[in-house]
Coordinates of C-alpha atoms in Angstrom, one line a residue:
Chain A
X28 CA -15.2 3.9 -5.8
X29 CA -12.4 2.5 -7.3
X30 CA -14.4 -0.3 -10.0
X31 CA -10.4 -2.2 -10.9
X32 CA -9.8 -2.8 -7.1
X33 CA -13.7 -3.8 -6.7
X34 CA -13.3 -6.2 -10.2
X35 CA -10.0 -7.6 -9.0
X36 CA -11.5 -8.4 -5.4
X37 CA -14.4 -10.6 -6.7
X38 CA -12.4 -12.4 -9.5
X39 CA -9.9 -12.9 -6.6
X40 CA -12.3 -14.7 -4.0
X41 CA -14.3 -16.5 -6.2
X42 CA -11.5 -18.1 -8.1
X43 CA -9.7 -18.8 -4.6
X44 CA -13.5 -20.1 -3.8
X45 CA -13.8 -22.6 -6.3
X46 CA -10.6 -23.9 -6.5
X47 CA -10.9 -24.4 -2.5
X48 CA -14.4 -26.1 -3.4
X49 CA -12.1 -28.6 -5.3
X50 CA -8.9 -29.1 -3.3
X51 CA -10.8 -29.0 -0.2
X52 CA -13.7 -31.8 -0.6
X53 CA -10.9 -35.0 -1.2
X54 CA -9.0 -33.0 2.1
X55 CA -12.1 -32.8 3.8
X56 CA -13.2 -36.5 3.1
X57 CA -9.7 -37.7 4.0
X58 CA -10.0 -36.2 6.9
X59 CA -13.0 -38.1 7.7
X60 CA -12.2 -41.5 6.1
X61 CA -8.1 -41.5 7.9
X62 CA -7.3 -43.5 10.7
X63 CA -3.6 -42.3 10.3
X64 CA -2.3 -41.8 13.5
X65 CA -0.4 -38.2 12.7
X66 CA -4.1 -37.0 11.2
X67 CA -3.7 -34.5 13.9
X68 CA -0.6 -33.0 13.3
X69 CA -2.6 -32.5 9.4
X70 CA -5.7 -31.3 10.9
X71 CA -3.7 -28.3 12.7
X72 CA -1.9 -27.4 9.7
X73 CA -5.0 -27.5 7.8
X74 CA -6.3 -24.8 10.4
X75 CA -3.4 -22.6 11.0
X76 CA -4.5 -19.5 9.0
X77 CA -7.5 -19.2 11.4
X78 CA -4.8 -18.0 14.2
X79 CA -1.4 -17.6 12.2
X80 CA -0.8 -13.8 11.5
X81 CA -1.0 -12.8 7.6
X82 CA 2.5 -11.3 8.4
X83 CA 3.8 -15.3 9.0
X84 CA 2.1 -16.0 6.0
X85 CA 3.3 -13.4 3.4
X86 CA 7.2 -13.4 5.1
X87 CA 7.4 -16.9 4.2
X88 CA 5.7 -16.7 0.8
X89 CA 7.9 -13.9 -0.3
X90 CA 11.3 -15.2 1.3
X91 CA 10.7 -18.5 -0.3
X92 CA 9.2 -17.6 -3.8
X93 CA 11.9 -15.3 -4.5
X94 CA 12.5 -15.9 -8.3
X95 CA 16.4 -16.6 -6.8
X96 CA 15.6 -19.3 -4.2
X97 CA 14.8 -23.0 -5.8
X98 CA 11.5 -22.9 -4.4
X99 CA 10.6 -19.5 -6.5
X100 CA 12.4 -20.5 -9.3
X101 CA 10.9 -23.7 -9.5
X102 CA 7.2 -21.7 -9.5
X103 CA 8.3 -19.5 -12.0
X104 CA 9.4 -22.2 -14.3
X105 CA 5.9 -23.9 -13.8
X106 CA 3.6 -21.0 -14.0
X107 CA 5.7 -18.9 -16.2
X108 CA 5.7 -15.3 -13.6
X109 CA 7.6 -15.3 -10.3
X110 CA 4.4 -15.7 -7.6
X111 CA 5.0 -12.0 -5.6
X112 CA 3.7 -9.2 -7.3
X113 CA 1.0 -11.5 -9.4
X114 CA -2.1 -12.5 -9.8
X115 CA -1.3 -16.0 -9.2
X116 CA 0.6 -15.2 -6.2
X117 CA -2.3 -13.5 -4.7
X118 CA -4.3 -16.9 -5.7
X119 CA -1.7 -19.0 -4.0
X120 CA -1.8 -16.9 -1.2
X121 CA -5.5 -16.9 -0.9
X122 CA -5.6 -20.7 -1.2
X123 CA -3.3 -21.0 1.4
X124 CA -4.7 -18.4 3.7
X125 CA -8.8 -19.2 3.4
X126 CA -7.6 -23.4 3.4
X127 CA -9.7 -24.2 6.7
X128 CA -12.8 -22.0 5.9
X129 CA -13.5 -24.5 3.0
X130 CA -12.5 -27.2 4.6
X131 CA -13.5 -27.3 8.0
X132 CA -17.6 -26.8 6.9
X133 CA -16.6 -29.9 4.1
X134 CA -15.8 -32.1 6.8
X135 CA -18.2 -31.2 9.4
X136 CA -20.9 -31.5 6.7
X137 CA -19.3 -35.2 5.2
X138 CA -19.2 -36.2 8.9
X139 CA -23.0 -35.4 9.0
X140 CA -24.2 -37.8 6.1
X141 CA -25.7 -40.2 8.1
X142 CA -23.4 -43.5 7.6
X143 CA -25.9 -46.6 7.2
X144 CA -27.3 -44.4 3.6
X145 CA -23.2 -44.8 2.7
X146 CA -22.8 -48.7 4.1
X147 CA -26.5 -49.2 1.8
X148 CA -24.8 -47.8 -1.2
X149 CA -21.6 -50.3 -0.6
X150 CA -23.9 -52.8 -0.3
X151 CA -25.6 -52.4 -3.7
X152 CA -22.0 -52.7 -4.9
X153 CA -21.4 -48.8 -5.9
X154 CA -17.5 -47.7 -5.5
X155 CA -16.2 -45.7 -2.8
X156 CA -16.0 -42.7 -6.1
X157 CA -19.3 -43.0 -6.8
X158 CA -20.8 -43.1 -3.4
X159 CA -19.0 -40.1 -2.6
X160 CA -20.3 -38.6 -5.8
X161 CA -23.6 -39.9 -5.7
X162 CA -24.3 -40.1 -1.8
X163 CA -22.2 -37.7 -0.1
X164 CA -21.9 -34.7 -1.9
X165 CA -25.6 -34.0 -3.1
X166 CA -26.4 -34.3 1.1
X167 CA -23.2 -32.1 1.8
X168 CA -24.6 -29.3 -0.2
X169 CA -25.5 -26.8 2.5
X170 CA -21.5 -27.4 3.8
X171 CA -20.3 -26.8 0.3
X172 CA -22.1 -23.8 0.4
X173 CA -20.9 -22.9 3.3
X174 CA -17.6 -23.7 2.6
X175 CA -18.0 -21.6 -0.7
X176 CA -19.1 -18.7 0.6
X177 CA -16.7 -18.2 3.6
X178 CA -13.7 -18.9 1.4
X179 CA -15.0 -15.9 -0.8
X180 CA -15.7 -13.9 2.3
X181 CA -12.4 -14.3 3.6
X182 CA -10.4 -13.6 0.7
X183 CA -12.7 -10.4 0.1
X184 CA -10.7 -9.6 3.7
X185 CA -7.4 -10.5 3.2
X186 CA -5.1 -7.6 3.6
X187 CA -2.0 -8.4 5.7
X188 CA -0.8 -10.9 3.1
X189 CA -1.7 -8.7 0.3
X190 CA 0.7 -5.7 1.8
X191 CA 3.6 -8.3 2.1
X192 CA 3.2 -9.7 -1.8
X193 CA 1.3 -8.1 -3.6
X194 CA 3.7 -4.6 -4.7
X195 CA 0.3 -2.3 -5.0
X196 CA -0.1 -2.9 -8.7
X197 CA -3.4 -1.2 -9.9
X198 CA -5.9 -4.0 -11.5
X199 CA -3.2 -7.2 -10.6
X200 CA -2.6 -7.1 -6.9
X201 CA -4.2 -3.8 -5.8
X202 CA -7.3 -5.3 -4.1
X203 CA -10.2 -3.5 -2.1
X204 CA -8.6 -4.1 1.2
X205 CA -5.1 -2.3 0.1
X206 CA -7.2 0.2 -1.8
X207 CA -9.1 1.6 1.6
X208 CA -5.7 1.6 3.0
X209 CA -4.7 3.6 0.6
X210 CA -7.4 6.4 0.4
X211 CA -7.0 6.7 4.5
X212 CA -3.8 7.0 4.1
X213 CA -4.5 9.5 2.0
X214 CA -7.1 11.6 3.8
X215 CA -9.5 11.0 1.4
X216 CA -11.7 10.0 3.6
X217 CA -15.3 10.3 1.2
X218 CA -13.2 7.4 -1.3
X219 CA -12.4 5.8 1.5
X220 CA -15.9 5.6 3.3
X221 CA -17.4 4.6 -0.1
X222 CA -15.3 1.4 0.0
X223 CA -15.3 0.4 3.7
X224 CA -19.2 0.7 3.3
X225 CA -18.7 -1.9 0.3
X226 CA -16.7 -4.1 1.8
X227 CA -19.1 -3.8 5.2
X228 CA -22.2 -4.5 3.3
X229 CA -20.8 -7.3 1.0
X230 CA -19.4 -9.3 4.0
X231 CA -22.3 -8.7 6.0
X232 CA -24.6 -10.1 3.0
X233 CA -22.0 -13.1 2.7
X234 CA -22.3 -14.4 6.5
X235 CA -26.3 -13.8 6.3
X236 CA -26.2 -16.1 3.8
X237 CA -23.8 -18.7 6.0
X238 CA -26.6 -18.2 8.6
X239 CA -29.2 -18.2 6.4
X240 CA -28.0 -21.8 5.2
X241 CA -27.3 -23.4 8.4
X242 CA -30.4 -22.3 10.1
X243 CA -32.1 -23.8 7.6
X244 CA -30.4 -26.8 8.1
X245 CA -31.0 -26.8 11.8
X246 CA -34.4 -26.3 11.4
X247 CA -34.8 -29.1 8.7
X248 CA -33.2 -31.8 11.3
X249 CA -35.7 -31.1 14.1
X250 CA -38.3 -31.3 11.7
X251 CA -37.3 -34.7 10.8
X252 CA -36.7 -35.8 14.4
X253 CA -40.5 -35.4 15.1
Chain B
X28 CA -7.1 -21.4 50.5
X29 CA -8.3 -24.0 47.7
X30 CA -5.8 -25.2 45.5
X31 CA -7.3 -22.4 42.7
X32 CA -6.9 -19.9 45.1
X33 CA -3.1 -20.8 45.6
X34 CA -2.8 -21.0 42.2
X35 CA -3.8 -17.5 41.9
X36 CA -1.9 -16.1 44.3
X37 CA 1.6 -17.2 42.9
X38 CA 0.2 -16.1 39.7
X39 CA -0.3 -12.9 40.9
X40 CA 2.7 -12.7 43.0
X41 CA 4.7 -13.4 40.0
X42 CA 3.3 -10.6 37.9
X43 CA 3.9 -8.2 40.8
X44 CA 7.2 -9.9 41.7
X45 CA 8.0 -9.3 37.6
X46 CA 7.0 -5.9 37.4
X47 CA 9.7 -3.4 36.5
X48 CA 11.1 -1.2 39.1
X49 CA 10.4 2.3 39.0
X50 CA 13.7 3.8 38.3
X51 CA 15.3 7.3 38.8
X52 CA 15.5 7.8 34.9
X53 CA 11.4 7.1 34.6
X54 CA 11.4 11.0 36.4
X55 CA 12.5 11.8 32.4
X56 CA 9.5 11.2 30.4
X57 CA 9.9 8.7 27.3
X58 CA 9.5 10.6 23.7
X59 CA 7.5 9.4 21.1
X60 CA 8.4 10.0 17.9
X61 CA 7.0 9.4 14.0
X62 CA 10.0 9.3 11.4
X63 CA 10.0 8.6 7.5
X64 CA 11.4 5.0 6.8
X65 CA 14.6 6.3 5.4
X66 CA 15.7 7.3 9.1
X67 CA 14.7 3.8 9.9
X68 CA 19.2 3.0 11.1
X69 CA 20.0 7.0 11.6
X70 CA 17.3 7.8 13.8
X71 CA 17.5 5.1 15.8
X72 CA 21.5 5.8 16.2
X73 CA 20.2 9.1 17.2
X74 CA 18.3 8.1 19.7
X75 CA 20.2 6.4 21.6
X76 CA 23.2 8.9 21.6
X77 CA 19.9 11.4 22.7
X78 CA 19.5 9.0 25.8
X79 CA 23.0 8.9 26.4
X80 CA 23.4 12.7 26.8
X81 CA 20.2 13.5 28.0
X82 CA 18.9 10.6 29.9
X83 CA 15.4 10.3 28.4
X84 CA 14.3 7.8 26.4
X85 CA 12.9 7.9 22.4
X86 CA 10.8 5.6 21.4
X87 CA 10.8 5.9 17.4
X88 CA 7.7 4.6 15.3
X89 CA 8.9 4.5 11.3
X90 CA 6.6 4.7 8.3
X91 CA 5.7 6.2 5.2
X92 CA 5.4 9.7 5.9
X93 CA 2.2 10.6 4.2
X94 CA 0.9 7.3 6.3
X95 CA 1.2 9.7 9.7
X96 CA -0.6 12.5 8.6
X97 CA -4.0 10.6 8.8
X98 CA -3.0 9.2 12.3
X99 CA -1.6 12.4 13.7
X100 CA -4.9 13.8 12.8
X101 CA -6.8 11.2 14.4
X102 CA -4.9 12.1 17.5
X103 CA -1.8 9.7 17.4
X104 CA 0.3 10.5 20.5
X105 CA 3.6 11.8 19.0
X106 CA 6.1 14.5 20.1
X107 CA 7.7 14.9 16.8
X108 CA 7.4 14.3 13.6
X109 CA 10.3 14.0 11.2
X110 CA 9.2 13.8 7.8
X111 CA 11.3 12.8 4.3
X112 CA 9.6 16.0 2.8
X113 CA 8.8 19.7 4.0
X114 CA 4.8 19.4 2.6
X115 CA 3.9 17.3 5.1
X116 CA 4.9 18.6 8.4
X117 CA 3.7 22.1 6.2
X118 CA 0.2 20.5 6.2
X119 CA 0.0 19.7 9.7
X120 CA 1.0 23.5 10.0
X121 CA -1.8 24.4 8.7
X122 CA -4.0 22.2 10.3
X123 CA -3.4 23.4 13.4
X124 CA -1.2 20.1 14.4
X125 CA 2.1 21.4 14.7
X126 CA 3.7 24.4 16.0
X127 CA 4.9 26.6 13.2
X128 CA 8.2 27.9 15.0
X129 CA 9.3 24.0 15.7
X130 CA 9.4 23.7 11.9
X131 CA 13.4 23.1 10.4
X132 CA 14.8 20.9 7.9
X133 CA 17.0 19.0 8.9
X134 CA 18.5 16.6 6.3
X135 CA 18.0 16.1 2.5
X136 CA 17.9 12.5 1.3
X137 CA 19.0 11.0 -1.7
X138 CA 17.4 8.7 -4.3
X139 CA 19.6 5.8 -5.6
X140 CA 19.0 2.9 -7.9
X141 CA 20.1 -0.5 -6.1
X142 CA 20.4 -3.5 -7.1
X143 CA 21.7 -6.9 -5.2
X144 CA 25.4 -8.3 -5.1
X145 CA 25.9 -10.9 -8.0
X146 CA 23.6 -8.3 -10.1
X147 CA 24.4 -8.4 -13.8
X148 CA 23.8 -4.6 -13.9
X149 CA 26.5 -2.2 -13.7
X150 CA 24.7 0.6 -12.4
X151 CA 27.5 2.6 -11.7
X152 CA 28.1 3.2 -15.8
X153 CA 24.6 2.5 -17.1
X154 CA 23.2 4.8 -14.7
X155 CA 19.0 5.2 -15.3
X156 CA 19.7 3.1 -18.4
X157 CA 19.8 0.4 -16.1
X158 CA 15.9 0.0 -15.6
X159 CA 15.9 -0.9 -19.3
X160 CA 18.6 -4.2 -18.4
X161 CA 17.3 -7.2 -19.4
X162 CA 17.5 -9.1 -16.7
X163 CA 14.9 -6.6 -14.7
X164 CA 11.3 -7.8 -14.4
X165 CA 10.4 -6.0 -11.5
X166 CA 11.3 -2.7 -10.2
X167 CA 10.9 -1.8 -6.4
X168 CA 10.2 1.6 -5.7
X169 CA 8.0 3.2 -2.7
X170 CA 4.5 4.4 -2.8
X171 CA 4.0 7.3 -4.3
X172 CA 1.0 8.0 -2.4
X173 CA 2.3 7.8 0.7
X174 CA 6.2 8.0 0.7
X175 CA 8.1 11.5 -0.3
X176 CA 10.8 8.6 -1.6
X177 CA 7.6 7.1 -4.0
X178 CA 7.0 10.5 -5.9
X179 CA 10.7 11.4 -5.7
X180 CA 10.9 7.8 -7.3
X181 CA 8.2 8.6 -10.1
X182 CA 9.9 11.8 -10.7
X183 CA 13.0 10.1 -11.7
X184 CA 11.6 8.0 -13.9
X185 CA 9.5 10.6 -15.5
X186 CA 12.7 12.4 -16.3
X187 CA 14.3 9.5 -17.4
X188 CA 11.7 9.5 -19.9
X189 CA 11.7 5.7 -19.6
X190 CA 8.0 5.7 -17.6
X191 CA 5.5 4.5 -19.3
X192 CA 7.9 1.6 -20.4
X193 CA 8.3 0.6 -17.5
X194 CA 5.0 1.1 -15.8
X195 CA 3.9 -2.6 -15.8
X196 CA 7.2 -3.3 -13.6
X197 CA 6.8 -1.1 -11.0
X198 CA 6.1 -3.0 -8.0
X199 CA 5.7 -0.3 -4.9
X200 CA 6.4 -1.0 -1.5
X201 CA 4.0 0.6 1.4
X202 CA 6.9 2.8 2.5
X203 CA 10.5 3.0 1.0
X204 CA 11.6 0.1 3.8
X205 CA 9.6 -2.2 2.7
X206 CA 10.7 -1.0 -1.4
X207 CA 14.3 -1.7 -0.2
X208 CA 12.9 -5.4 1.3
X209 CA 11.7 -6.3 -2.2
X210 CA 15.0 -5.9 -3.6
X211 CA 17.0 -7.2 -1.4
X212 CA 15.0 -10.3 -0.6
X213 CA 15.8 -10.9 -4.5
X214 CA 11.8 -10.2 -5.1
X215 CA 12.3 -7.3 -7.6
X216 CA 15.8 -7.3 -9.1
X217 CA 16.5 -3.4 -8.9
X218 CA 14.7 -0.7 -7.0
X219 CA 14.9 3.2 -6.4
X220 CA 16.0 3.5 -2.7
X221 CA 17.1 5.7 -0.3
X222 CA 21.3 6.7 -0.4
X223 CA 20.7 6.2 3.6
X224 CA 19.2 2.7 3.1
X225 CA 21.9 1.2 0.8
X226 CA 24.8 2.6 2.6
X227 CA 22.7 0.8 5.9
X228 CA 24.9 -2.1 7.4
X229 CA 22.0 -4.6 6.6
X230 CA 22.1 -3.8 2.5
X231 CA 25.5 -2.1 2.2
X232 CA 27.9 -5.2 1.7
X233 CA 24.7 -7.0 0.0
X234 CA 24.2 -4.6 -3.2
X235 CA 25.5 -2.0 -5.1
X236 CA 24.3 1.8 -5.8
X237 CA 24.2 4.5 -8.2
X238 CA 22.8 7.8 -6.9
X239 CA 20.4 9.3 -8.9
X240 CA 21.3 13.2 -9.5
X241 CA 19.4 15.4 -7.1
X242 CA 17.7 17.5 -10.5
X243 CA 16.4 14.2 -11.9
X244 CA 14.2 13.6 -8.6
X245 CA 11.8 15.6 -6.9
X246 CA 14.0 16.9 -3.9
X247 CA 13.8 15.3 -0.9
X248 CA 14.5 18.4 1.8
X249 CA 13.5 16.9 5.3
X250 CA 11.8 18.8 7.8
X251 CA 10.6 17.9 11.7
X252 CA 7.7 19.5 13.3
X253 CA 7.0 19.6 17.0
X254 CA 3.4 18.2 17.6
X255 CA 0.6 20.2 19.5
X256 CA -0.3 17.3 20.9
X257 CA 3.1 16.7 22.5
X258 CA 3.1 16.7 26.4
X259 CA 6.7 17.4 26.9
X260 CA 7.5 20.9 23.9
X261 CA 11.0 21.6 25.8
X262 CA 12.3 17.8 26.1
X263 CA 11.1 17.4 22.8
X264 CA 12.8 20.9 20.9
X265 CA 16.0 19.8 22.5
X266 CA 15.7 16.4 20.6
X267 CA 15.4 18.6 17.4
X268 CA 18.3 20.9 18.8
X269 CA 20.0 17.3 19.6
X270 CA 19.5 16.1 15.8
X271 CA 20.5 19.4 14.5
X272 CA 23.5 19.5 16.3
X273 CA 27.1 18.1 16.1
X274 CA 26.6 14.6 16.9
X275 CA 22.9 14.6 15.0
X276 CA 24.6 15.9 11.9
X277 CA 27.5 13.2 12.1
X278 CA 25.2 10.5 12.4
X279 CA 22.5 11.8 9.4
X280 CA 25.6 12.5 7.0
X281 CA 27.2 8.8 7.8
X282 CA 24.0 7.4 6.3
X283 CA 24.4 9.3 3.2
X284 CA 22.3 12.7 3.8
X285 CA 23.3 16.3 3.1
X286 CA 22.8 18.5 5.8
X287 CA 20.7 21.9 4.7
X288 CA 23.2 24.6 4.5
X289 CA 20.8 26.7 6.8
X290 CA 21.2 23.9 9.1
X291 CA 24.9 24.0 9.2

């Protein structure tokens, strides 16, 4: 079991989870609140990572981040390191490639708050800020979960992007997914079944606990229609 | 017939109506082969000259070669495997994947350092010293776990004796393609490459080269091994003979590899 690829991994998807939490809750609720008439042409950018190969991805990512390119330079200037080959990188990439698994559950659950406890909240004079703080959010919880957890889950199973960008580095880019590659490639097949059987059981626990939440959720609403 | 029903019917008429025709050359079956990445432009020149003079086509997958080992012994339908070491196909000797007489090197590659046009290294006079230039901040260099050219690579800098300085730079590429791609995509601003990559049409005018003497790197002696597996031995051993040959030879020392003397 290799513990650096393991370490990286988790530090990986839950920073790519949290920051998802945050960029993708205003996203999700402008989603909701828009009645801009190109919202669609947003919402199918939003979800293109669900069907857009990692390949698409990771070619554009390293063509345009190139430390020679504006685009790259411009990064590097900003952050300080070029973005392939990083951490960062892997973290932009991540962001980029788990977008609609955080934000898709943040809008369905934002749709879901039922609207006359929002229009009663206006109407005792609270801002738009802090009835989303105050209203929203604490009854989108089980979608913020949700959202949190399959953004972890899915950047726990990136691989395709990582291979493009990431240069192999042990502890920086080599993550679990490159590091099973690696040991079947390798023929060492005992390494290698240790670490698909990690990966196997920790995404397995992950979308039990997806299920797990939204049962509970389903369950909770017929109680409350009886 | 409902309108579905005509709907299917063109549909289906169109995939039959679109289907290739069965041609005289299909009588020659189609060779499928596994090749290192550093025959990714000679092979393929290769193959097609094959088809020319023989009629039967090659259908060429490229890779790192240590990452064919584990899919020829998972039953990957290859004829041939050409490899950018001899330990490999040696291995799938011994494991009872490939026929021992089929075994015969047929090129050594060689390592080079690269770097892009408008490069402030002169590679040509610094030589390894180069690494140390200060405008590198990443060097691109294959997989040493899967890719002959990765260990040759590490080898090199080992002798260099500039290693563990370098370390934290090393970026490594899956296979030495994909090391070459990192450079010249401007990603890592030198790499060690293969002499048959850099003098390859797409990086040739793009870059310049220095090659790395043959004692500083792990030699890279190529061998090709005819598969067990393989449904067609005879079509296949006259593609080695093919490689071995006049025209094979030609084509391998254009892209910058030495032809074993045995071979010659």
């Amino acid at each position: 079991m290799n513990w650096d690829a393991l370490w990286l991994s988790i530090r990986l998807a839950s920073l790519t989870a949290v920051l998802l939490l945050l960029i993708g809750m205003p996203l999700a609720h402008w989603i909701n609140a828009s009645r801009w008439r190109w919202k669609f042409l947003a919402e199918a950018v939003i979800a293109l990572p669900i069907v857009l190969p990692p390949t698409v991805l990771g070619f554009y990512l390293l063509i345009a981040f190139a430390p020679n390119r504006p685009l790259g330079a411009f990064y590097a200037r900003i952050v300080g390191s070029p973005l392939p080959f990083t951490f960062g990188g892997l973290l932009v990439a991540s962001i980029l490639y788990s977008l609609p698994f955080a934000v898709q559950p943040l809008a369905a659950a934002f749709a879901g708050v039922d609207p006359r406890l929002i229009e009663n909240s206006w109407m005792l004079r609270e801002s738009r800020w802090r009835t989303f703080v105050r209203v929203i959010l604490p009854l989108s919880r089980r979608g913020m979960m949700t959202a949190f957890v399959l953004s972890f889950a899915h950047t726990l199973g990136e691989f395709g992007v990582v291979l493009m960008i990431g240069g192999n580095i042990p502890g920086v880019t080599r993550t679990l997914s490159i590091d099973l590659y690696d040991q079947v490639q390798a023929l060492n097949n005992r390494a290698a079944a240790e670490t698909a059987l990690v990966l196997l059981i920790l995404s397995f626990f992950f979308l039990s606990i997806v299920a797990y939440i939204n049962r509970s959720k389903g369950e909770r609403l017929r109680g409350a229609d009886r | 017939m409902t309108r579905i029903g005509a709907l299917w019917f063109w549909v289906l008429a169109c995939i039959v109506g679109v289907a290739p025709p069965s041609r005289a050359a299909e009588s020659l079956p189609t060779l499928t082969v596994a090749a290192a990445s550093d025959l990714q432009f000679a092979l393929g020149e290769i193959a097609s000259a094959f088809e020319r003079a023989i009629g039967s086509a090659v259908k060429v997958s490229f890779g790192a070669s240590g990452s064919f080992v584990a899919q020829i012994t998972a039953g990957a339908p290859f004829d041939l495997f050409f490899s950018a070491d001899e330990a490999i196909p040696q291995h799938l000797i011994e494991a009872g994947l490939a026929v021992p007489e089929s075994f015969h090197r047929y090129a050594t590659g060689r390592l080079v350092l690269w770097v892009p046009e408008g490069s402030p290294i002169d590679v040509a006079r610094e030589g390894m010293k180069s690494l140390l230039h200060p405008s590198v901040r990443r060097i691109a260099l294959a997989s040493p776990i899967h890719a002959p050219y990765g260990k040759a690579a590490v080898a090199a800098l080992q002798s260099s004796g500039f290693y563990d300085r370098l370390q934290p730079r090393l970026v490594f590429g899956e296979n030495v393609a994909q090391a070459a791609q990192f450079v010249q995509s401007g990603n890592a601003e030198i790499g060690l490459l293969s002499l048959s990559h850099a003098t390859a049409a797409p990086m040739k005018a793009r870059g310049r080269f220095w090659l790395i003497p043959a004692e500083a790197a792990f030699p890279l002696h190529q061998a090709v091994v005819l598969l067990k597996r393989s449904g067609h031995p005879a079509l296949s051993q006259s593609l080695i003979d093919f490689t071995r040959g006049e025209e094979g030879k030609a084509i391998l020392e254009r892209y910058g590899f030495t032809i074993p003397s045995e071979a010659k």
